[in-house]
PDB file of C-alpha atoms in Angstrom:
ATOM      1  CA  UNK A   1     104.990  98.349  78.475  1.00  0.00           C
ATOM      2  CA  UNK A   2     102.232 101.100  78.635  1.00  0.00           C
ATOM      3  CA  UNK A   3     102.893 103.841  81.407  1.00  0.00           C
ATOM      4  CA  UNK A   4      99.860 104.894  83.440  1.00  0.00           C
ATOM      5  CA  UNK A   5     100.014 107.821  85.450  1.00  0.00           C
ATOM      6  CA  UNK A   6      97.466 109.384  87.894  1.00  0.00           C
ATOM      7  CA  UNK A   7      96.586 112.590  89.512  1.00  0.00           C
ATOM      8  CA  UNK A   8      96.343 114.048  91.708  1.00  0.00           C
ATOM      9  CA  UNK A   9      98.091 112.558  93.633  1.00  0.00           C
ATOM     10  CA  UNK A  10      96.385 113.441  96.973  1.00  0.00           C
ATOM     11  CA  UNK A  11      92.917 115.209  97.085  1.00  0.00           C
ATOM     12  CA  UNK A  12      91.375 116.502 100.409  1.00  0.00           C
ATOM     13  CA  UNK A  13      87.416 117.270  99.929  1.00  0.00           C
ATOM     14  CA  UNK A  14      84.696 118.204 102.287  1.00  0.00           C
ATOM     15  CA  UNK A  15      81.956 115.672 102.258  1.00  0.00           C
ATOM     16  CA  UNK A  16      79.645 116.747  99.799  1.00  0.00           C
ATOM     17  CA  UNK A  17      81.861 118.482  97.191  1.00  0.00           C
ATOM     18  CA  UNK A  18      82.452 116.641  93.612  1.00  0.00           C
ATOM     19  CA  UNK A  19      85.781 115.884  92.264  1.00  0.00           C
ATOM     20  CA  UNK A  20      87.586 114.433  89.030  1.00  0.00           C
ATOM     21  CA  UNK A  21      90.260 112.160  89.215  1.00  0.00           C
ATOM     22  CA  UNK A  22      92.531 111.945  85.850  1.00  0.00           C
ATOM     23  CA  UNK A  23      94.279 108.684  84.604  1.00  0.00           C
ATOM     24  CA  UNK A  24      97.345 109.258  81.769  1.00  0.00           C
ATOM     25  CA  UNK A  25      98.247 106.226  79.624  1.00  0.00           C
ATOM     26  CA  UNK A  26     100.877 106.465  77.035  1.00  0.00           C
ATOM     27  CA  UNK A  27      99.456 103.846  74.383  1.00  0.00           C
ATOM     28  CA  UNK A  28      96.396 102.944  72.785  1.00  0.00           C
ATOM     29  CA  UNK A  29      94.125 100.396  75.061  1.00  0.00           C
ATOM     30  CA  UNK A  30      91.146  98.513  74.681  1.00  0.00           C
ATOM     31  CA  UNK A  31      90.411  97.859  77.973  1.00  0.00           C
ATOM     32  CA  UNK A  32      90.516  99.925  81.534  1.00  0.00           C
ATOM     33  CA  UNK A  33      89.657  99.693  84.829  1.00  0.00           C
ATOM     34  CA  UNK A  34      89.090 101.810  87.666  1.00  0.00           C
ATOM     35  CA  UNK A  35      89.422 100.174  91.008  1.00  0.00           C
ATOM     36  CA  UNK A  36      88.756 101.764  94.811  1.00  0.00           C
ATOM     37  CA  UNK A  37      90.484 100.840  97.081  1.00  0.00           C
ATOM     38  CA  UNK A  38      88.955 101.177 100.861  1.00  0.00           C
ATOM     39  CA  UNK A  39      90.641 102.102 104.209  1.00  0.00           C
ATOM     40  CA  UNK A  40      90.335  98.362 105.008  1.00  0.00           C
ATOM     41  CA  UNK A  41      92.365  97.058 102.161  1.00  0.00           C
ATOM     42  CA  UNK A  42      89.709  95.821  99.980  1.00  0.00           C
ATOM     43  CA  UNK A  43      90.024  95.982  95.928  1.00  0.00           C
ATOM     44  CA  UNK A  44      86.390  96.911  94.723  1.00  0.00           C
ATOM     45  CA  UNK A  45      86.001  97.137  91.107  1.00  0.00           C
ATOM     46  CA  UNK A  46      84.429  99.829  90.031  1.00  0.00           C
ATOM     47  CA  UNK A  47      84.114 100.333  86.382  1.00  0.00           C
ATOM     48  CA  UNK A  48      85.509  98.547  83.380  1.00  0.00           C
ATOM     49  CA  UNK A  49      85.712 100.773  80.878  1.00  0.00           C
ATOM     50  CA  UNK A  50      87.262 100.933  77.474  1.00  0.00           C
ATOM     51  CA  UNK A  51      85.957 103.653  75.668  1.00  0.00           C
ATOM     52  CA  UNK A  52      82.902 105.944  76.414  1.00  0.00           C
ATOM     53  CA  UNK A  53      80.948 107.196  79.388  1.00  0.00           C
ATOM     54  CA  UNK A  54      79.705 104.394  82.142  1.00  0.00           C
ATOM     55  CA  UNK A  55      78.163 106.105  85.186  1.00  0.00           C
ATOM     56  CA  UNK A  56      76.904 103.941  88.627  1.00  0.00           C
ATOM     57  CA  UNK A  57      75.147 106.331  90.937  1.00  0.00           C
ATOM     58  CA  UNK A  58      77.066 108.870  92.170  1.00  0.00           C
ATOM     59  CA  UNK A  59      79.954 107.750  90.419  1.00  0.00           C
ATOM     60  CA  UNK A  60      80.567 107.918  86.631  1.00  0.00           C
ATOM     61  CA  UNK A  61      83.874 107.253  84.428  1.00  0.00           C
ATOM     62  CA  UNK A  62      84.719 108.821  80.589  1.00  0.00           C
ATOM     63  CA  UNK A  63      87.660 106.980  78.578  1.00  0.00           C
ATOM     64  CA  UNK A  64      88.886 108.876  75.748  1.00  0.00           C
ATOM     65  CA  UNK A  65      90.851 105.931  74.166  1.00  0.00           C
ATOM     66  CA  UNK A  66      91.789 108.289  71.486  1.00  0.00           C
ATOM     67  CA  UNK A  67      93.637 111.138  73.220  1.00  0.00           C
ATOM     68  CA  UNK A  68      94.553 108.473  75.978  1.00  0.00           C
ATOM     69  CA  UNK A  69      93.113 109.586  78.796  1.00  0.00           C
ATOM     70  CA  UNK A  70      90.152 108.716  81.441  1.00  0.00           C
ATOM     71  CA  UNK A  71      88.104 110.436  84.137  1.00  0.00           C
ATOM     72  CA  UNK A  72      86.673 109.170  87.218  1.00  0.00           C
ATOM     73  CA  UNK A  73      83.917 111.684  88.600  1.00  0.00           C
ATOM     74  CA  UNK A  74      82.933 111.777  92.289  1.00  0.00           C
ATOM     75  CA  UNK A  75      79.432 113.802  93.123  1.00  0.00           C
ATOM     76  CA  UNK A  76      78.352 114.691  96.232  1.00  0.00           C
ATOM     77  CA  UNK A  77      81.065 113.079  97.695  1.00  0.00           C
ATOM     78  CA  UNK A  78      80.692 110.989 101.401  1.00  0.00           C
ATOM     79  CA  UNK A  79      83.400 109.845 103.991  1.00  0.00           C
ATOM     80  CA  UNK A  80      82.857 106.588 102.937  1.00  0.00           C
ATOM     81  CA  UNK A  81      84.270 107.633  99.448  1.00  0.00           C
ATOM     82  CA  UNK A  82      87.874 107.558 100.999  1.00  0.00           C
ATOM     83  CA  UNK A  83      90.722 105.945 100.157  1.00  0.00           C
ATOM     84  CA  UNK A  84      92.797 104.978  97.220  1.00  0.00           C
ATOM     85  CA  UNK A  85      91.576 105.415  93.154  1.00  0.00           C
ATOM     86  CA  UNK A  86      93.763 103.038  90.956  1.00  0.00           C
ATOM     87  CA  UNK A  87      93.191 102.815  87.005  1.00  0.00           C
ATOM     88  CA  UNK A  88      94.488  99.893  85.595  1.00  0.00           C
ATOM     89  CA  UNK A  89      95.209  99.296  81.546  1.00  0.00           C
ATOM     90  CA  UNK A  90      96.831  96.495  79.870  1.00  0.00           C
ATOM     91  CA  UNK A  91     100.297  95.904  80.110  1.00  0.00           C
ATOM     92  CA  UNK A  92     101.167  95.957  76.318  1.00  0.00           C
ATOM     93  CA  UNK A  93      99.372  97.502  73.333  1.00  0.00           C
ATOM     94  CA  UNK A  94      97.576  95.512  71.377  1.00  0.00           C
ATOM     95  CA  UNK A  95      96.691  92.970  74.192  1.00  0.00           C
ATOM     96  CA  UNK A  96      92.609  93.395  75.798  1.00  0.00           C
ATOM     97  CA  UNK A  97      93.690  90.753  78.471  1.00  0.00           C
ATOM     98  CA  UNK A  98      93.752  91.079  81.903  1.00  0.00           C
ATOM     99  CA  UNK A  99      97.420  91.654  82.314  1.00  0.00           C
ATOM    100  CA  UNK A 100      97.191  94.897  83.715  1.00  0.00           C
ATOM    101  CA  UNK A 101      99.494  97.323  84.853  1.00  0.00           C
ATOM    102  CA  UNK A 102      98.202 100.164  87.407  1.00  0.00           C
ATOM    103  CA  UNK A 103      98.714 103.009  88.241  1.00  0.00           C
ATOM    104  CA  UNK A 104     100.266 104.684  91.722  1.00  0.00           C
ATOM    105  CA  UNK A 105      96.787 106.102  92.946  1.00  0.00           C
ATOM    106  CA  UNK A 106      95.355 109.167  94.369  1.00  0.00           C
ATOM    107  CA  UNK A 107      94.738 109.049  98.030  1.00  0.00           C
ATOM    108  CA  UNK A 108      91.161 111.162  98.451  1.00  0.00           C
ATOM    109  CA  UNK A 109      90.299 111.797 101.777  1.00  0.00           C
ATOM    110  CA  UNK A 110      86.506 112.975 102.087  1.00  0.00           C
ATOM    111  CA  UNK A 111      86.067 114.876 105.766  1.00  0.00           C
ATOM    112  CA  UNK A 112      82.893 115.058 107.156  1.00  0.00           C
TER     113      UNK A 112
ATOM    114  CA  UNK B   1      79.002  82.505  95.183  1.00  0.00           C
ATOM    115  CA  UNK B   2      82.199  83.726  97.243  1.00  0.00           C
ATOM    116  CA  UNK B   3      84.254  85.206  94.798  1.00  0.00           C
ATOM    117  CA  UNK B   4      88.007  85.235  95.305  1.00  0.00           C
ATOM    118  CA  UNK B   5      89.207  83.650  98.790  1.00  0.00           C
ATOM    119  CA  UNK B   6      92.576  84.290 100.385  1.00  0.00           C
ATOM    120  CA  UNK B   7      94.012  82.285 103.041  1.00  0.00           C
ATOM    121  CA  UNK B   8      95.711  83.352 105.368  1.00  0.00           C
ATOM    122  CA  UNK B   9      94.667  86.741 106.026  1.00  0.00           C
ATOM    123  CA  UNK B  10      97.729  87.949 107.915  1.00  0.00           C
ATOM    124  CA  UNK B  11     101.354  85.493 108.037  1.00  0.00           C
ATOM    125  CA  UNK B  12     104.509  86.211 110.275  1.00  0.00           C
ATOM    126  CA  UNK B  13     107.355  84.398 109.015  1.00  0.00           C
ATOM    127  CA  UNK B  14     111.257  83.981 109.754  1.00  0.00           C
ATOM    128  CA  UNK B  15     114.047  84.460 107.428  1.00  0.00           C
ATOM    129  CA  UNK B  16     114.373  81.357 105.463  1.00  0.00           C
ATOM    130  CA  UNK B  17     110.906  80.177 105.989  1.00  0.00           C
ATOM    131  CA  UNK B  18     108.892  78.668 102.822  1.00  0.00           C
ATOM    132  CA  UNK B  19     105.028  78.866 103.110  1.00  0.00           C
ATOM    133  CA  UNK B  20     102.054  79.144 100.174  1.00  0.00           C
ATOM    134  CA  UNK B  21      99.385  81.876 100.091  1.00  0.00           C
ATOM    135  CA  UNK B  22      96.587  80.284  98.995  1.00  0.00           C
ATOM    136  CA  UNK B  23      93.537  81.881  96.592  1.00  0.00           C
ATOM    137  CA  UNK B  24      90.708  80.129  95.177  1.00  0.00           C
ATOM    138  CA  UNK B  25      87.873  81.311  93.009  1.00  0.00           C
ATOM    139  CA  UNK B  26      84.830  79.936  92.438  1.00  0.00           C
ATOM    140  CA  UNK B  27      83.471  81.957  89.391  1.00  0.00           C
ATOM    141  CA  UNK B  28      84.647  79.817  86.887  1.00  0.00           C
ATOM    142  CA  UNK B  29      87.520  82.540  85.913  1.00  0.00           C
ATOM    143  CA  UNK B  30      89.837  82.059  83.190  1.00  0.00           C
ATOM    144  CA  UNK B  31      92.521  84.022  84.122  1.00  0.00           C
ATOM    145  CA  UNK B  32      93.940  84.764  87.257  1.00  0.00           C
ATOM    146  CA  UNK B  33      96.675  86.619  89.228  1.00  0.00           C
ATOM    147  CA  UNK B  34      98.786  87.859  91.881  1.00  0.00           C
ATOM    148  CA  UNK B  35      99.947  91.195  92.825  1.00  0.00           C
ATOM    149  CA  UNK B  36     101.819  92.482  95.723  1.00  0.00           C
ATOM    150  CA  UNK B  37     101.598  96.264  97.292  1.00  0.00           C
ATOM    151  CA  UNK B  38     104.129  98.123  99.284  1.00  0.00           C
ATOM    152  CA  UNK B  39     103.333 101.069 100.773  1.00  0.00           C
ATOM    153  CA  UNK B  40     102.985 104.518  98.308  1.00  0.00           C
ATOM    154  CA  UNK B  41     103.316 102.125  95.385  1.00  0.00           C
ATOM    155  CA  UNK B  42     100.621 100.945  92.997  1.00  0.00           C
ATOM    156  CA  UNK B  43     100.424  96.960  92.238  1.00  0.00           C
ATOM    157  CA  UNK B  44     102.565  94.857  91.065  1.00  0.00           C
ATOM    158  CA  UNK B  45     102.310  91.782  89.081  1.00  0.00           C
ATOM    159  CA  UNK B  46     104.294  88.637  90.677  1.00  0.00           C
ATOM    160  CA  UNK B  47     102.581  85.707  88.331  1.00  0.00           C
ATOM    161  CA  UNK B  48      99.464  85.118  86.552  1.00  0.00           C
ATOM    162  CA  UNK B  49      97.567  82.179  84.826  1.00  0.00           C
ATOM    163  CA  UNK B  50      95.148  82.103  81.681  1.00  0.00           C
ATOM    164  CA  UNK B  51      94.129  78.798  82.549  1.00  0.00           C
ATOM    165  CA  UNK B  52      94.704  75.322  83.976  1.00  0.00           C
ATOM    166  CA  UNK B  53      98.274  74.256  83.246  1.00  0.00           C
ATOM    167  CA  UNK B  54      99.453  77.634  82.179  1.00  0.00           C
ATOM    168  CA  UNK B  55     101.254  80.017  84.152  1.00  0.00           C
ATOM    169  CA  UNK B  56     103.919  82.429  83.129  1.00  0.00           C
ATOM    170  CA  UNK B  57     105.655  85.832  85.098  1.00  0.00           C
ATOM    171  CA  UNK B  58     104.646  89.056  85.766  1.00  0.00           C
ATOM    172  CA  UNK B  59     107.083  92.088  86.687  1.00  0.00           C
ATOM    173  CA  UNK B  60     108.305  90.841  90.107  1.00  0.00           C
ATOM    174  CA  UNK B  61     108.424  87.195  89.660  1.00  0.00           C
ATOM    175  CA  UNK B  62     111.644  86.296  91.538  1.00  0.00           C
ATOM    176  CA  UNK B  63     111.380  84.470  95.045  1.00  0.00           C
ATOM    177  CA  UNK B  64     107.992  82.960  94.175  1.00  0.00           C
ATOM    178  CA  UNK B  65     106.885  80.196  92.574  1.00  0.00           C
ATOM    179  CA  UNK B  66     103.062  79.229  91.131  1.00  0.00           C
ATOM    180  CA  UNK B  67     101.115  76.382  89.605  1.00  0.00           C
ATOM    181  CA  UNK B  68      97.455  76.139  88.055  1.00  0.00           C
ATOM    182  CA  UNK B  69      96.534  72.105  88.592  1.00  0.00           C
ATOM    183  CA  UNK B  70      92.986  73.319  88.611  1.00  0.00           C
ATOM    184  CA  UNK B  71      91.196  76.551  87.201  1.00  0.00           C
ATOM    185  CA  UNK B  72      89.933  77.238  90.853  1.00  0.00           C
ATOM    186  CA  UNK B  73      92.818  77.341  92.406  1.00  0.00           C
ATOM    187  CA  UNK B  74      96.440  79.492  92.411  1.00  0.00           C
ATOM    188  CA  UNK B  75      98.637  79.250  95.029  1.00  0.00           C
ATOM    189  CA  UNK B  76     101.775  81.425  95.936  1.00  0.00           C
ATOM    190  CA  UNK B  77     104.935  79.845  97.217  1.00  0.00           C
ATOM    191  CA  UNK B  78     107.811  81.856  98.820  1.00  0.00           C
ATOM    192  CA  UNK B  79     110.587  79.654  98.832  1.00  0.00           C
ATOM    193  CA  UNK B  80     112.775  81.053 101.318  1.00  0.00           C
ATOM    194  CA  UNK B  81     111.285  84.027 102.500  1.00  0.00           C
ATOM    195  CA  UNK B  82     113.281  87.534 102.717  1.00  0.00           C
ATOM    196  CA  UNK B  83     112.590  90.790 104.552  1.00  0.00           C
ATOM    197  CA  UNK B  84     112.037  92.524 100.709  1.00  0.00           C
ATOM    198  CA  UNK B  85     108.913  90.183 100.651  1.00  0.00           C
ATOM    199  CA  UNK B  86     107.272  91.891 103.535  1.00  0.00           C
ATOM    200  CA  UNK B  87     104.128  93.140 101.569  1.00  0.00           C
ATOM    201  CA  UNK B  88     100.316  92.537 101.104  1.00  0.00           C
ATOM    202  CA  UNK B  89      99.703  89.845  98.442  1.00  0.00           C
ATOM    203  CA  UNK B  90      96.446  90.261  96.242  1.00  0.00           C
ATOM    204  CA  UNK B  91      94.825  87.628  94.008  1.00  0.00           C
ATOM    205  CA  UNK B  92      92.837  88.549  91.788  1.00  0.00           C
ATOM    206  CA  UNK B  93      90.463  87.192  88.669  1.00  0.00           C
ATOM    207  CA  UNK B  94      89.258  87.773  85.552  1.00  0.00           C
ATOM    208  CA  UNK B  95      86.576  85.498  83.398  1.00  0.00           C
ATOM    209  CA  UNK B  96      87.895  86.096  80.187  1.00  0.00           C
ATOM    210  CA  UNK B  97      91.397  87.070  79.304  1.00  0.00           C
ATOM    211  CA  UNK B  98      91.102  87.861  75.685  1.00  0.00           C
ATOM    212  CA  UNK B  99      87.912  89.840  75.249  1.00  0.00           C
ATOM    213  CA  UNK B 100      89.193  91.662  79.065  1.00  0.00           C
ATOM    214  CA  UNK B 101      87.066  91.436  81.336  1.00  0.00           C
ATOM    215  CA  UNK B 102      86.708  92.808  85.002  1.00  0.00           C
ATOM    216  CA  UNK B 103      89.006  91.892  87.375  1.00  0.00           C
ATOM    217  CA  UNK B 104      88.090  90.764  90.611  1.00  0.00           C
ATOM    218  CA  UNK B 105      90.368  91.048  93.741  1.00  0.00           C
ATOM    219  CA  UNK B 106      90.509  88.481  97.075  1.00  0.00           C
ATOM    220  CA  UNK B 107      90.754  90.745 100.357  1.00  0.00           C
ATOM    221  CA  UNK B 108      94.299  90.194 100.711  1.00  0.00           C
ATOM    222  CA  UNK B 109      97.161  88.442 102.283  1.00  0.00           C
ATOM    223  CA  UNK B 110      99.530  90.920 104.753  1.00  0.00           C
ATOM    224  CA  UNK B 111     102.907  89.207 104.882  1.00  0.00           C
ATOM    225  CA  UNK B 112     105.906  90.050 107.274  1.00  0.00           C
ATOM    226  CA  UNK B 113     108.827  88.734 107.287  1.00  0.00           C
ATOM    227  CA  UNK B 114     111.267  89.280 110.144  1.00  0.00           C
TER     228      UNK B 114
END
């Protein structure tokens, strides 16, 4: 199956710094996710993105399906930002379904 | 419209015990899932469904068991439950599982066994 790897793996900011978050996958996809996940537990999706640039407020994501890579961009960054970044890609290539296979995270910690 | 619901929310069980995690959706999702998470691991896929009748297994399959009778709901069953299953259980959904869609997560299920 694909590998996905993340990093860092732990990022410390001061609340109002930016910061980029890398995802590694070691096939071609056609579909990728970014989830947070908050000190509560909860799974929030935040972007489903293939290929290309998607941005939601402060937040914006860049795949670059071709060189297999994708960025998650934090701006101005706020306490509430903290806890765990997962990207998720399919678990074979070739497949767009949901099947996906995640990452191990990066903890970010944003301190006030 | 309330998404993907997990019951219970937290579960204590015995050594030996059986019990079902339960997950409904009511989006009208095609495909759905579970996943389990241990602590400074990512997810892992136990089973998953691309629709009503159809189920098949994901990367951690053994000790549970699923069905799909209807396309909202996909229960969990541990069989006979062991301390390695002491984890929180996600559910999650997806509308369409060829194109890929998002994928939607319940708030979890945080299992221990003793």
């Amino acid at each position: 199956g694909i590998q996905v790897e993340q990093s860092p793996p732990d990022l410390i900011l001061q609340e109002g710094a930016n910061s980029t978050l890398r995802c590694n996958f070691s096939d071609s996809v056609n579909n990728l996710q970014w989830f947070h996940q908050n000190p509560w537990g909860q799974l929030i999706n935040l972007f489903y993105i293939p290929s290309g640039t998607k941005q939601n407020g402060r937040l914006s994501a860049t795949t670059v399906a071709t060189e297999r890579y994708s960025l998650l961009y934090i701006s101005s960054s706020q306490t509430t930002d903290s806890g765990v970044y997962f990207c998720a890609v399919p678990h074979m290539r070739g497949t767009s379904g949901s099947r996906l296979t995640f990452g191990e995270g990066t903890q970010l910690t944003v301190n006030p | 419209n309330a998404g993907v619901t997990q019951t219970p929310k937290f579960q204590v069980l015995k050594t030996g015990q059986s019990m079902t995690l339960q997950c409904a959706q009511d989006m009208n999702h095609e495909y759905m899932s579970w996943y389990r998470q241990d602590p400074g691991m990512g997810l892992r896929l136990i089973h998953y469904s691309v629709g009503a009748g159809i189920t098949d297994q994901g990367e951690v399959p053994n000790g549970y068991n699923v069905s799909r009778s209807t396309t909202e709901d996909f229960p969990l069953r541990l069989l006979s439950a062991a301390p390695s299953q002491t984890s929180v259980y996600f559910c999650a959904s997806s509308f369409d599982r060829r194109a890929g869609s998002p994928l939607h997560f319940g708030n979890g299920t945080r299992l221990t066994v003793t």
